[in-house]
Structure formats: C-alpha cells, structure tokens
Amino acid sequence: MTDPSCIFCKIVRGEIPAKKVHEDEHVLAFHDVRPQAPVHLLVVPKQHVATLYDAGAAHEPAFGRMLALAGELARGQGAADGFRVILNTGRVGHQEVYHVHMHVLGGPEPLGPMLQRRK
Ligand code: DGP
C-alpha cells in the first residue's frame, strides 16, 4: 500500500514537500521538480504501485481518476490548447521513480517530437 523508501509515497504522506495542485482519496497531483515544459505536472496514485506491469483491477479507480483529471489539471495550469500524458515504464521506458506517475505536459506552444532517441 505504501513504501517507506519511495519518494512519491513520502510526498503522498506529506513527509517531503511538493507543490500540490490536486488531492482526493485516490490520487495526488503536483508539479514536477524538473519541469520539461511550461506546464509539467505529475499525477500519482496514493497507493504504492511500482510500475504499470504491477497494475491490476484493484488500481482501476485510481488510474481512471488520473486520466479523468488530466484535462482539468492541464487547463487549470494554463495548457488550454492541448497537452501530452506520458507514463514511463521500466528500464526501456526510462522510468526513474518506481511509483507509477503520469506526466501531464503542455504549454502555450506545440511540444517537440514525441519520441527522441537518447544518445
Ligand atoms: P520518470 O522518468 O518518468 O520516472 O520521471 C520521474 C520524474 O519525477 C522526473 O521528471 C523528476 C520527478 N521527480 C523526481 N523526484 C521528485 C521529487 O522529489 N519531487 C517532485 N515534485 N518531482 C520529482
């Protein structure tokens, strides 16, 4: 349910600070500490789920809420003309934090190419 050493669980528990923009019984949304677009939010389930590989039916309420909130959160931050959601998963997906999180990226101008191979 919660992982004592997980950084996003610590944010959910209020043990480390974050710029929160939304909280309910299932999910927490906050600003990414290293923004890669004018709007860059992270939306996480409150329960600890390491990766999408570990997701199951029990997580559907939280994961459904994450998607259902994306447009409202993006618009609320000023991304009113489009945005991206990204769920990096595992080594190949360059997942850095092993607690499922949905990036919400947007801004006034179109974003760059969706996929760029890292050198
Ligand atoms: P990913 O590669 O998808 O696992 O991206 C992890 C993101 O999490 C990365 O964009 C930076 C962000 N991040 C890492 N640690 C913290 C933190 O302590 N606070 C906040 N707000 N964001 C963090």
XYZ file of C-alpha atoms and ligand atoms in Angstrom:
142
model
C 0.000 0.000 0.000
C 2.832 2.404 0.900
C 6.599 2.047 0.579
C 8.655 3.723 3.328
C 11.574 4.465 0.999
C 9.584 5.601 -2.068
C 9.911 9.322 -2.798
C 6.356 9.681 -4.149
C 4.927 7.768 -1.149
C 6.784 10.291 1.036
C 5.135 13.140 -0.894
C 1.728 11.438 -0.502
C 2.353 11.106 3.263
C 3.433 14.768 3.474
C 6.937 13.859 4.632
C 8.627 15.826 1.863
C 7.232 18.980 0.267
C 5.671 19.263 -3.176
C 3.707 21.951 -4.999
C 0.354 20.170 -4.911
C -2.413 21.085 -7.328
C -4.978 18.378 -6.544
C -5.651 15.734 -3.914
C -8.513 13.312 -3.401
C -8.949 9.838 -1.913
C -7.288 8.117 -4.897
C -4.678 10.438 -6.372
C -2.303 13.324 -5.766
C -1.121 15.783 -8.428
C 1.881 18.088 -8.042
C 4.433 19.999 -10.100
C 7.424 18.066 -11.408
C 10.605 19.243 -9.695
C 12.448 19.257 -13.077
C 9.865 20.694 -15.493
C 10.392 19.862 -19.170
C 7.562 22.085 -20.440
C 5.843 25.278 -19.218
C 3.215 23.020 -17.620
C 4.621 19.807 -16.156
C 2.566 18.015 -13.543
C 2.829 14.517 -12.097
C -0.324 12.639 -11.133
C 0.222 9.618 -8.878
C -1.973 7.005 -7.231
C -1.854 7.344 -3.454
C -1.267 3.605 -3.153
C 2.216 2.423 -3.979
C 2.311 0.697 -7.381
C 5.859 0.367 -8.717
C 5.145 0.143 -12.465
C 2.323 -0.424 -14.918
C 3.487 -4.057 -15.021
C 2.244 -4.302 -11.426
C -1.163 -2.769 -12.117
C -4.360 -4.757 -11.758
C -8.096 -4.383 -11.330
C -7.651 -3.012 -7.805
C -5.920 0.048 -9.247
C -8.629 0.936 -11.751
C -10.298 3.624 -9.585
C -7.015 5.494 -9.134
C -5.825 5.044 -12.712
C -9.210 6.038 -14.080
C -9.168 9.138 -11.903
C -5.690 10.046 -13.152
C -6.868 10.113 -16.769
C -10.201 11.712 -15.974
C -8.425 14.597 -14.212
C -5.753 15.266 -16.832
C -7.695 17.795 -18.914
C -8.967 19.742 -15.928
C -5.498 19.896 -14.373
C -3.813 20.911 -17.634
C -6.390 23.634 -18.295
C -6.084 24.835 -14.708
C -2.352 25.407 -15.239
C -2.868 27.303 -18.495
C -2.457 24.473 -21.017
C -5.792 25.105 -22.709
C -4.850 24.164 -26.281
C -3.519 20.650 -25.863
C -1.138 18.609 -23.745
C 0.511 15.202 -23.507
C 0.287 12.480 -20.923
C 3.273 10.152 -20.571
C 3.625 7.072 -18.354
C 7.252 5.947 -18.466
C 7.565 2.280 -17.562
C 10.631 0.241 -16.659
C 14.168 0.392 -17.980
C 13.321 0.767 -21.664
C 10.719 3.422 -20.797
C 13.357 5.415 -18.816
C 11.316 5.200 -15.603
C 13.330 6.937 -12.899
C 10.916 6.810 -9.956
C 9.375 3.404 -9.314
C 5.933 4.582 -8.238
C 3.518 4.897 -11.176
C 3.174 8.530 -12.225
C 1.508 10.221 -15.147
C 3.315 13.223 -16.625
C 0.987 15.997 -17.851
C 2.973 18.223 -20.206
C 1.755 21.307 -22.005
C 2.149 24.993 -22.584
C 1.199 27.733 -24.970
C 3.256 26.394 -27.910
C 3.280 22.944 -29.546
C 5.629 20.469 -27.903
C 8.527 18.899 -29.773
C 8.673 15.443 -31.347
C 7.048 12.762 -29.223
C 9.981 10.368 -29.239
C 13.656 11.233 -29.337
C 16.263 8.522 -29.159
C 18.758 9.346 -26.394
C 22.418 9.242 -27.370
P 10.259 9.294 -14.850
O 11.479 9.287 -15.744
O 9.008 9.156 -15.650
O 10.374 8.269 -13.728
O 10.206 10.738 -14.213
C 10.308 10.997 -12.846
C 10.022 12.466 -12.652
O 9.890 12.700 -11.258
C 11.121 13.414 -13.147
O 10.571 14.236 -14.183
C 11.501 14.244 -11.952
C 10.382 13.978 -10.961
N 10.799 13.942 -9.570
C 11.761 13.147 -9.031
N 11.863 13.367 -7.715
C 10.939 14.317 -7.412
C 10.560 14.955 -6.199
O 11.081 14.707 -5.117
N 9.572 15.885 -6.288
C 8.955 16.196 -7.475
N 7.991 17.123 -7.440
N 9.269 15.598 -8.630
C 10.262 14.676 -8.597
